[in-house]
Tab-separated table of C-alpha atoms and ligand atoms in Angstrom:
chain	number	residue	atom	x	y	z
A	1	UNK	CA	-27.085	22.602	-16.167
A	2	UNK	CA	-27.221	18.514	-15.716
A	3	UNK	CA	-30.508	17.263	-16.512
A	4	UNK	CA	-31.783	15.973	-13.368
A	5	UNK	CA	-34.941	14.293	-14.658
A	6	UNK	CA	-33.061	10.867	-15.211
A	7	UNK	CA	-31.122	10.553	-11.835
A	8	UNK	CA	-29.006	7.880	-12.330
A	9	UNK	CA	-25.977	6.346	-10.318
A	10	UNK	CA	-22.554	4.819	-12.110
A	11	UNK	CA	-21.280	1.470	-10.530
A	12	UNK	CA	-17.371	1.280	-10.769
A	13	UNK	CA	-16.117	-2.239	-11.169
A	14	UNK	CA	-13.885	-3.064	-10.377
A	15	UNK	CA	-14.508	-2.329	-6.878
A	16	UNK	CA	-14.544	-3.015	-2.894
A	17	UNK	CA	-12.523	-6.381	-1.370
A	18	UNK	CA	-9.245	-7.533	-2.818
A	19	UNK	CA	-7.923	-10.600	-2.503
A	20	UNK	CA	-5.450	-9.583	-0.087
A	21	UNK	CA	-8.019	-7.812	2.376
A	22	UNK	CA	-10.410	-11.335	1.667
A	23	UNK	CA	-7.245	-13.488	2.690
A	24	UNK	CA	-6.915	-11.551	5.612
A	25	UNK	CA	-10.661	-11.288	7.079
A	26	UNK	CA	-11.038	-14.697	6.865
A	27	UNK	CA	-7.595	-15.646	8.621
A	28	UNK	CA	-9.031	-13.645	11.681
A	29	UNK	CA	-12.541	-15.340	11.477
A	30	UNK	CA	-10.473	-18.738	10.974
A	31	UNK	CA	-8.606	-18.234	13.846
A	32	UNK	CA	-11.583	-17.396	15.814
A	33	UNK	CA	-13.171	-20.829	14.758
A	34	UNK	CA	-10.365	-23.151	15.275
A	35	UNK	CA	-9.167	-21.293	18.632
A	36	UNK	CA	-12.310	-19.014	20.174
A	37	UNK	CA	-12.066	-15.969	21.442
A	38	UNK	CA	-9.710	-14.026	21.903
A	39	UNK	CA	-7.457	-13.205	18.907
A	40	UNK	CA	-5.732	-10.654	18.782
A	41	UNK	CA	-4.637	-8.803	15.822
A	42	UNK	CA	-1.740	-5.843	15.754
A	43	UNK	CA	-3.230	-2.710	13.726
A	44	UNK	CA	-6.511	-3.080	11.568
A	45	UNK	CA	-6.511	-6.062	9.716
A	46	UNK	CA	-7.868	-4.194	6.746
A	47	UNK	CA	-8.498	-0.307	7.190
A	48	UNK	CA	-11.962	0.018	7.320
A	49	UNK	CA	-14.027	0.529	10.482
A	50	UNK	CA	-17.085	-1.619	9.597
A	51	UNK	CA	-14.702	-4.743	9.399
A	52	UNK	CA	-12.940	-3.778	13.002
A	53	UNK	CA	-16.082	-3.699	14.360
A	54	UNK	CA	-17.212	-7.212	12.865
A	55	UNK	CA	-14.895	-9.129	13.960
A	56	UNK	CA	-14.200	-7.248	17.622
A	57	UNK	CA	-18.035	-8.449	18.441
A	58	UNK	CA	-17.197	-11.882	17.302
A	59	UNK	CA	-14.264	-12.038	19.581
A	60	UNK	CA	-10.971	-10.030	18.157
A	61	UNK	CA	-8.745	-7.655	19.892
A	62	UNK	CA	-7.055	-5.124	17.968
A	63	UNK	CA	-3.973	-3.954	19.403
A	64	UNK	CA	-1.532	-1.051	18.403
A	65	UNK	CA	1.557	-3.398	19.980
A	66	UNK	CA	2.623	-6.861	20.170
A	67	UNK	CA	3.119	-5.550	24.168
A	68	UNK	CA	-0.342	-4.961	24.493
A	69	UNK	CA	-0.644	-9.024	23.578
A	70	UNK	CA	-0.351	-11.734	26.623
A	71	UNK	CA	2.546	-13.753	26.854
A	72	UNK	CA	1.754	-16.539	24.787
A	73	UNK	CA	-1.299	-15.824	23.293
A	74	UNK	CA	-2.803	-15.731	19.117
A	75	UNK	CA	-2.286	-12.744	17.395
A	76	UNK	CA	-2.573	-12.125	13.607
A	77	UNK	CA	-0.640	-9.493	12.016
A	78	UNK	CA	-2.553	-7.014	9.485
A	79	UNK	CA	-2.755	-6.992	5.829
A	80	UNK	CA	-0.313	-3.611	5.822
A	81	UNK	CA	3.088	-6.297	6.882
A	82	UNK	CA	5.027	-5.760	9.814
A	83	UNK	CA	8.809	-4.811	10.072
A	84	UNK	CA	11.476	-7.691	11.573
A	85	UNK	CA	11.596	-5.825	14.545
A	86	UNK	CA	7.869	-6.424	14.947
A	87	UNK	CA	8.617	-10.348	14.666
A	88	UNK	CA	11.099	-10.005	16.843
A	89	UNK	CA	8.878	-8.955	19.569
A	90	UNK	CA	6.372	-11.249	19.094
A	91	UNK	CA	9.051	-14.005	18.982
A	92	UNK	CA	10.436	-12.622	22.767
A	93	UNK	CA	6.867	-12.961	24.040
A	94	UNK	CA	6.715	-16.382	22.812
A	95	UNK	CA	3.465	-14.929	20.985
A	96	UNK	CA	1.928	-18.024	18.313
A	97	UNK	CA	1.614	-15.469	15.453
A	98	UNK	CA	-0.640	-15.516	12.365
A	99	UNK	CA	0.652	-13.404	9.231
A	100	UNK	CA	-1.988	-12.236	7.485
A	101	UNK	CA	0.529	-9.700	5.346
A	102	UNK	CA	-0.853	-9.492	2.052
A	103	UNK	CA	1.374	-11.539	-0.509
A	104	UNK	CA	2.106	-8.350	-2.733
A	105	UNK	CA	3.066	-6.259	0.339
A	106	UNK	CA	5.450	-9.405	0.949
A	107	UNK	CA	6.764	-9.060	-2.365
A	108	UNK	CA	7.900	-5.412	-2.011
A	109	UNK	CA	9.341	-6.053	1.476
A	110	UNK	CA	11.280	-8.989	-0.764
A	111	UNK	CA	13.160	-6.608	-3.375
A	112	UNK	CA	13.649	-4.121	-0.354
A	113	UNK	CA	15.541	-6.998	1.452
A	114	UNK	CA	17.148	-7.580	-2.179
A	115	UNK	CA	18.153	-4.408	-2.708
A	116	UNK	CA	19.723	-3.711	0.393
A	117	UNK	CA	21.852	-6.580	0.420
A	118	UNK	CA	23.333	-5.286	-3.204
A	119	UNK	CA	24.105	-1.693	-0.804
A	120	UNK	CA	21.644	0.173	-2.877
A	121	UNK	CA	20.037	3.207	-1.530
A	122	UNK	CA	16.169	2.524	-1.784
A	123	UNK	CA	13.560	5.264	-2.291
A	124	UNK	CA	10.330	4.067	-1.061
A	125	UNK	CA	7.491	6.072	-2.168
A	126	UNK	CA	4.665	5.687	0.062
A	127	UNK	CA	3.348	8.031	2.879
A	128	UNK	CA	5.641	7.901	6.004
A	129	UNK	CA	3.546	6.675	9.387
A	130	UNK	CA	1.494	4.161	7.069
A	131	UNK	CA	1.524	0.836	8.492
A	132	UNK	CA	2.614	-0.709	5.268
A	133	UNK	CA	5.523	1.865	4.804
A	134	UNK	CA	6.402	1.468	8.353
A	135	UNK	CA	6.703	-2.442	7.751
A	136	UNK	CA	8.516	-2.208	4.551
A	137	UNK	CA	10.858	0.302	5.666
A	138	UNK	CA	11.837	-1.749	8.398
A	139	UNK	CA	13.036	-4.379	6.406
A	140	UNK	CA	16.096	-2.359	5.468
A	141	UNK	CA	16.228	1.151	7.954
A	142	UNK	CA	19.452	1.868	6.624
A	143	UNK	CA	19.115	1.560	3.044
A	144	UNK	CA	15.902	3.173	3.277
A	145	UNK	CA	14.550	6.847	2.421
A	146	UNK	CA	10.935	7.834	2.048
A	147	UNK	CA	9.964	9.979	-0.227
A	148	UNK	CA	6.216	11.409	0.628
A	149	UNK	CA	5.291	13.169	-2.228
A	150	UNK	CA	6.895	14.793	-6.083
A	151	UNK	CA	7.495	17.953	-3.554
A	152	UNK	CA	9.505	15.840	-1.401
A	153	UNK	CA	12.372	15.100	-4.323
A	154	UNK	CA	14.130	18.193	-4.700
A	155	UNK	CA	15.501	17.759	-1.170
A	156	UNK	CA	17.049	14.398	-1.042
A	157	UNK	CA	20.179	13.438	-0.388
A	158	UNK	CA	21.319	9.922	-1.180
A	159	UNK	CA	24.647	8.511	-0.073
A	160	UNK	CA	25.505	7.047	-3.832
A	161	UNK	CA	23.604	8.983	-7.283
A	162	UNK	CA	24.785	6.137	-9.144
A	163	UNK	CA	23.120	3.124	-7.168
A	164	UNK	CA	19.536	4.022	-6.454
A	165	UNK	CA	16.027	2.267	-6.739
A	166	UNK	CA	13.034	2.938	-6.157
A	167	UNK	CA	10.228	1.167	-4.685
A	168	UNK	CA	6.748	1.926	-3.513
A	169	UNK	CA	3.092	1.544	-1.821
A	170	UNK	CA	0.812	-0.791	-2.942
A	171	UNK	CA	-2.009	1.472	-2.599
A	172	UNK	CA	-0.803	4.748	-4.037
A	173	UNK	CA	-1.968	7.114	-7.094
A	174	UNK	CA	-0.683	5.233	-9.713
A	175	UNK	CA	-0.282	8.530	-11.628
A	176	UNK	CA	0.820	10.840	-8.810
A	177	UNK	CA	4.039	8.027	-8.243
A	178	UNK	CA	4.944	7.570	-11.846
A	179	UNK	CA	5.179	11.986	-10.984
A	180	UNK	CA	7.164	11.441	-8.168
A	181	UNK	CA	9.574	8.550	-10.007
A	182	UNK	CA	9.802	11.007	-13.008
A	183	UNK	CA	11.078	13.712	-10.910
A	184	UNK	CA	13.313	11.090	-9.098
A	185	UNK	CA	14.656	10.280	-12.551
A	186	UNK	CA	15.294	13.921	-13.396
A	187	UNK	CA	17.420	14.393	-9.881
A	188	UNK	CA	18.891	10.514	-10.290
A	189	UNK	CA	19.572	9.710	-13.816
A	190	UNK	CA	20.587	6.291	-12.741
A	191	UNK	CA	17.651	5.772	-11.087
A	192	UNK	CA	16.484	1.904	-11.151
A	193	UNK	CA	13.472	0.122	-11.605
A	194	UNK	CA	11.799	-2.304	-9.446
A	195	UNK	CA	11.121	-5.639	-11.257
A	196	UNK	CA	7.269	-5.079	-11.261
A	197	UNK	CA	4.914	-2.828	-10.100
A	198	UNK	CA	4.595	-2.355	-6.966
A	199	UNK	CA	0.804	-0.488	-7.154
A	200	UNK	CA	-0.888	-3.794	-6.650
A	201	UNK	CA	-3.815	-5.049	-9.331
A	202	UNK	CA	-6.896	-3.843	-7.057
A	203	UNK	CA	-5.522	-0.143	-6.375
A	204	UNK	CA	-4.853	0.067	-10.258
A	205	UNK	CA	-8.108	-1.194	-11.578
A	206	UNK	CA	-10.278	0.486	-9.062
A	207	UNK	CA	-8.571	3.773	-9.573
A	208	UNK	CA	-8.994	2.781	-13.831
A	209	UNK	CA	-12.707	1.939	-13.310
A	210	UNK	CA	-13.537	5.888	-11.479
A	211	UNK	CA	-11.127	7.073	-14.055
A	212	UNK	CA	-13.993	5.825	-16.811
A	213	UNK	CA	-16.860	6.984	-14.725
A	214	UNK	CA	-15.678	9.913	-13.130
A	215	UNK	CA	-16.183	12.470	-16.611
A	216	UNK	CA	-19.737	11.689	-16.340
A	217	UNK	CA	-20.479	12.317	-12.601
A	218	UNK	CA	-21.776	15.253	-10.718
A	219	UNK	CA	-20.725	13.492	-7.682
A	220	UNK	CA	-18.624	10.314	-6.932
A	221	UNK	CA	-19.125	8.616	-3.612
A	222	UNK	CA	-16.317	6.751	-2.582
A	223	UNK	CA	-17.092	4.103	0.889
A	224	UNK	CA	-14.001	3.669	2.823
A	225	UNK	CA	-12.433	4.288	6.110
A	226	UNK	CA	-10.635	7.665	6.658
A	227	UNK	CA	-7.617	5.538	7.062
A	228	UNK	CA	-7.961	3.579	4.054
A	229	UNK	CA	-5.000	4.976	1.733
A	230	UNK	CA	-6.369	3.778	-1.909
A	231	UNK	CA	-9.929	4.608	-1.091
A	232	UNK	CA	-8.550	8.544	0.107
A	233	UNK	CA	-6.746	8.112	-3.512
A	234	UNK	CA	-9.729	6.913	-5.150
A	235	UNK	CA	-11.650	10.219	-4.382
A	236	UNK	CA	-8.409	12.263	-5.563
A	237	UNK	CA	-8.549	10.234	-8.584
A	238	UNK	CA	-12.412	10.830	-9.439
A	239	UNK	CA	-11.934	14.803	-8.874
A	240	UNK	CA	-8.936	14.799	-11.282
A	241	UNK	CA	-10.762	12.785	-13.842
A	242	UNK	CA	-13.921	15.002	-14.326
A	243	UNK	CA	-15.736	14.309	-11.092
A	244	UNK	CA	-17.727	17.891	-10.305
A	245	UNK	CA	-17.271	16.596	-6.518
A	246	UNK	CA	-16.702	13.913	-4.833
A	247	UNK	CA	-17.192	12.772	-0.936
A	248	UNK	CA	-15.608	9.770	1.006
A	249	UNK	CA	-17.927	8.028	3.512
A	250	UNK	CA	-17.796	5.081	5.539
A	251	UNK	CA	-21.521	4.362	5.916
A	252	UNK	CA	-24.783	5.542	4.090
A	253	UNK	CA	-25.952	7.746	6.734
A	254	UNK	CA	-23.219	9.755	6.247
A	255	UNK	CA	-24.882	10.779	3.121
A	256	UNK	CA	-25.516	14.564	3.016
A	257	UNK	CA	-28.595	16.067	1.167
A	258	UNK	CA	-27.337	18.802	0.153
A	259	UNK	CA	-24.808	17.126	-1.782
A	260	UNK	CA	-27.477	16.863	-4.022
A	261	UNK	CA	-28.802	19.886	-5.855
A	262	UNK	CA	-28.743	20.111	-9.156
A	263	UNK	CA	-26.672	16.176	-9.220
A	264	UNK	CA	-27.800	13.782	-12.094
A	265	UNK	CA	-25.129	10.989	-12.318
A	266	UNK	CA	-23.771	9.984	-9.101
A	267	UNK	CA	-20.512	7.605	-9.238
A	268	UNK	CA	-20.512	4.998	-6.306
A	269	UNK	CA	-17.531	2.990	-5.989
A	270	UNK	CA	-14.935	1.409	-2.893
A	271	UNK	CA	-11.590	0.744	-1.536
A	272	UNK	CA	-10.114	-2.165	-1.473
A	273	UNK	CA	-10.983	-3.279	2.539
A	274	UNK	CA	-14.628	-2.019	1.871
A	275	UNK	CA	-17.560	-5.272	1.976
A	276	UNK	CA	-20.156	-4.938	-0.210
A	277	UNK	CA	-22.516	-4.795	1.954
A	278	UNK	CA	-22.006	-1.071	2.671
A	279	UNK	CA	-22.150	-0.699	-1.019
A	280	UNK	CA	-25.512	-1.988	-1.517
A	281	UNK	CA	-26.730	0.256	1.329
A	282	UNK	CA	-25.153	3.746	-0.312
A	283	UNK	CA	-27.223	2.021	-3.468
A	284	UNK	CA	-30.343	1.764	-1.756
A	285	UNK	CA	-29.890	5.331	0.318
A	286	UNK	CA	-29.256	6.506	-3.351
A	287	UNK	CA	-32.798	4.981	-4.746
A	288	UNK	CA	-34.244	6.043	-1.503
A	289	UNK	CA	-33.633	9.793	-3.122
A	290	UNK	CA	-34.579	9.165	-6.599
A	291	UNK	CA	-31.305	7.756	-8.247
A	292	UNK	CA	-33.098	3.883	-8.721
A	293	UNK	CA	-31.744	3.689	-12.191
A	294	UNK	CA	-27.660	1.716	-11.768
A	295	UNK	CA	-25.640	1.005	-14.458
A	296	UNK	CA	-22.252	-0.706	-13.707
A	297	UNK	CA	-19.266	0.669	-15.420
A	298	UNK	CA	-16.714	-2.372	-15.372
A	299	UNK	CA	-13.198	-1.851	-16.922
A	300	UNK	CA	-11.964	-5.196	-15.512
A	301	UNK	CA	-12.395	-8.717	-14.330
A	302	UNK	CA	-10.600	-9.938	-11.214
A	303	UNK	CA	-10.524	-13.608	-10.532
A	304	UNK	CA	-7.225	-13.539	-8.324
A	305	UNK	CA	-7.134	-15.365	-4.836
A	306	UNK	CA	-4.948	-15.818	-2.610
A	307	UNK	CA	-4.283	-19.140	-0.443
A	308	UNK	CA	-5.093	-18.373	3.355
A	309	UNK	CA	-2.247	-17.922	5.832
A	310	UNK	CA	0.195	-21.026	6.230
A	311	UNK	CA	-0.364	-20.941	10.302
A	312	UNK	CA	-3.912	-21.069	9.281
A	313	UNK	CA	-3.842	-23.975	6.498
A	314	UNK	CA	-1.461	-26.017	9.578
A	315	UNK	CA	-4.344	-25.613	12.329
A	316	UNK	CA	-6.566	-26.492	9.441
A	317	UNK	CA	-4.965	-29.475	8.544
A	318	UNK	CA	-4.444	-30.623	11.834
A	319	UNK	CA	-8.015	-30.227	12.986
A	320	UNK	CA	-8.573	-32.225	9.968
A	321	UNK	CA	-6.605	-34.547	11.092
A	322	UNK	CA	-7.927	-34.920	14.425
A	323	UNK	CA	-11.644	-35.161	12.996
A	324	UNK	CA	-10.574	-38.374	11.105
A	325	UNK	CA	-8.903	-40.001	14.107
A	326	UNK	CA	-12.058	-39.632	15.954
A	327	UNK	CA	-14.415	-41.033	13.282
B	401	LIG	S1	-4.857	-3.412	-1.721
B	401	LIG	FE1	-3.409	-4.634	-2.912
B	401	LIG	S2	-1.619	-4.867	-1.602
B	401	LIG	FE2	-3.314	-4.175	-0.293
B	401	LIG	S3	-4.212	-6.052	0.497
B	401	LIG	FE3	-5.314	-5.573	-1.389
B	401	LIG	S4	-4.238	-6.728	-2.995
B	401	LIG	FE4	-2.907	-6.628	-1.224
């Protein structure tokens, strides 16, 4: 039986906003500054609920379509990337468009585009329906296959054994893909490597830091939306690490008290679109039941940042600009 006399919660850190989701948020509050209200944004900017509901008080619409957007109006596209066929839209509604695609997302759509021009079949592993699948795969439709899952390999077809790559999500199990490539490599010998990883930085070292904590825990709490694909890995990820059980919530008062009995170490950590400020407030709902002692396990340092939209840094600019002429 855990000792519950010394309740105590683990910390992951890494954990909560990359740079990516920070880049994003701010484009949309950025617009909404230089331009007012409204902006309108296709999809989520970042999955989580907390930050859709932010930024829809202070003035943004979120829109499943570019057809949902007036004719001419400000609209950001998400973190997840869009497809060409989603610019293309945008461009026939004379839309003034703000891309708030995450620059590693860009990257994979990049060696998609790459790989299709050399004809090579491309097997994307991500989950089909994701936004960010959905964007990348529409960079090359015909070149493209999705592959779900290791269950999904056995049943592939490709046009050419000899001339296929693979390719992911940026917010998958880094250890559940590297099961699905090894299969692919069993059923396509030939199988080629993308240049890099595509599993960015922030879904690696958060799933690394719950990996660390996750032996010691009786229960790992992991905030993010329902939605949110590396914080719904990040739970998977504590349970196969050691984790006795662990429970996804957006908000503290989803908390359960029952979850509870007979619980000594509770892990707390958060996806990558997740503020901290719903992090402190699982903390203090934790104190709140006797777990005041927090220790932060940290298995990395992230310093990374990335500049803010170029549509953005423009209006910047200009406003600058216009400030100066004035004085
Ligand atoms: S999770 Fe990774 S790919 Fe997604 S926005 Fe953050 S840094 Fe970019």
């Amino acid at each position: 039986m855990p000792d519950t006399t010394t309740k105590r919660v683990l910390l992951a850190a890494p954990r909560g906003y990359c740079a990516g989701v920070d880049r994003a948020v701010i484009a949309v509050e950025k617009a909404l500054e230089l331009h007012g209200a409204p902006i309108y944004v296709r999809k989520e900017i970042v999955h989580n609920k907390y930050v859709v509901e932010t930024l829809s008080e202070r003035g943004a619409i979120f829109v499943d379509e570019t057809d949902q957007v007036p004719e001419g109006a400000r609209v950001v596209f998400s973190a997840h990337g869009v497809s060409p066929a989603v610019r293309d839209a945008a461009e026939q509604r004379n839309l003034l468009t703000i891309d708030a695609t995450c620059p590693l997302v860009t990257k994979v759509h990049k060696e998609a585009i790459r790989f299709a021009r050399d004809e090579r079949t491309i097997l994307l592993i991500g989950h089909a329906g994701h936004e960010e699948v959905e964007g990348t795969a529409g960079e090359a439709p015909e070149h493209t296959i999705i592959v779900n899952s290791p269950e999904d390999v056995d049943g592939l077809e490709v046009p050419d054994p000899e001339n296929v790559v693979w390719l992911s999500q940026t917010t998958l199990s880094v250890d559940e893909t590297m099961e699905t490539v090894r299969r692919l490599r069993e059923r396509f010998p030939a199988l080629q490597d993308p240049p890099s990883d595509d599993i960015c930085y922030a879904t690696q070292n958060r799933q690394v830091a719950v990996k660390k904590l996750a032996p010691e825990c009786d229960l790992v709490i992991v905030v993010g939306s329902a939605n949110s694909s590396n914080s719904v890995r990040l739970v998977e990820v504590a349970l196969q690490s050691g984790a006795r059980t662990s429970h996804r919530i957006d908000r503290a008062t989803e908390i359960r008290d029952e979850w509870f009995d007979g619980v000594a170490t509770v892990g707390v950590t958060s996806g990558a679109s997740v503020p901290e400020i719903l992090v402190r407030d699982v903390v203090e709902a934790l104190a709140a039941r006797g777990f005041a002692t927090v220790e932060e396990v940290r298995t990395a340092t992230e310093d990374l940042m990335f500049s803010l939209p170029r549509e953005i840094r423009a209006d910047l600019k200009a406003k600058e600009a216009e400030r100066a002429t004035r004085a």
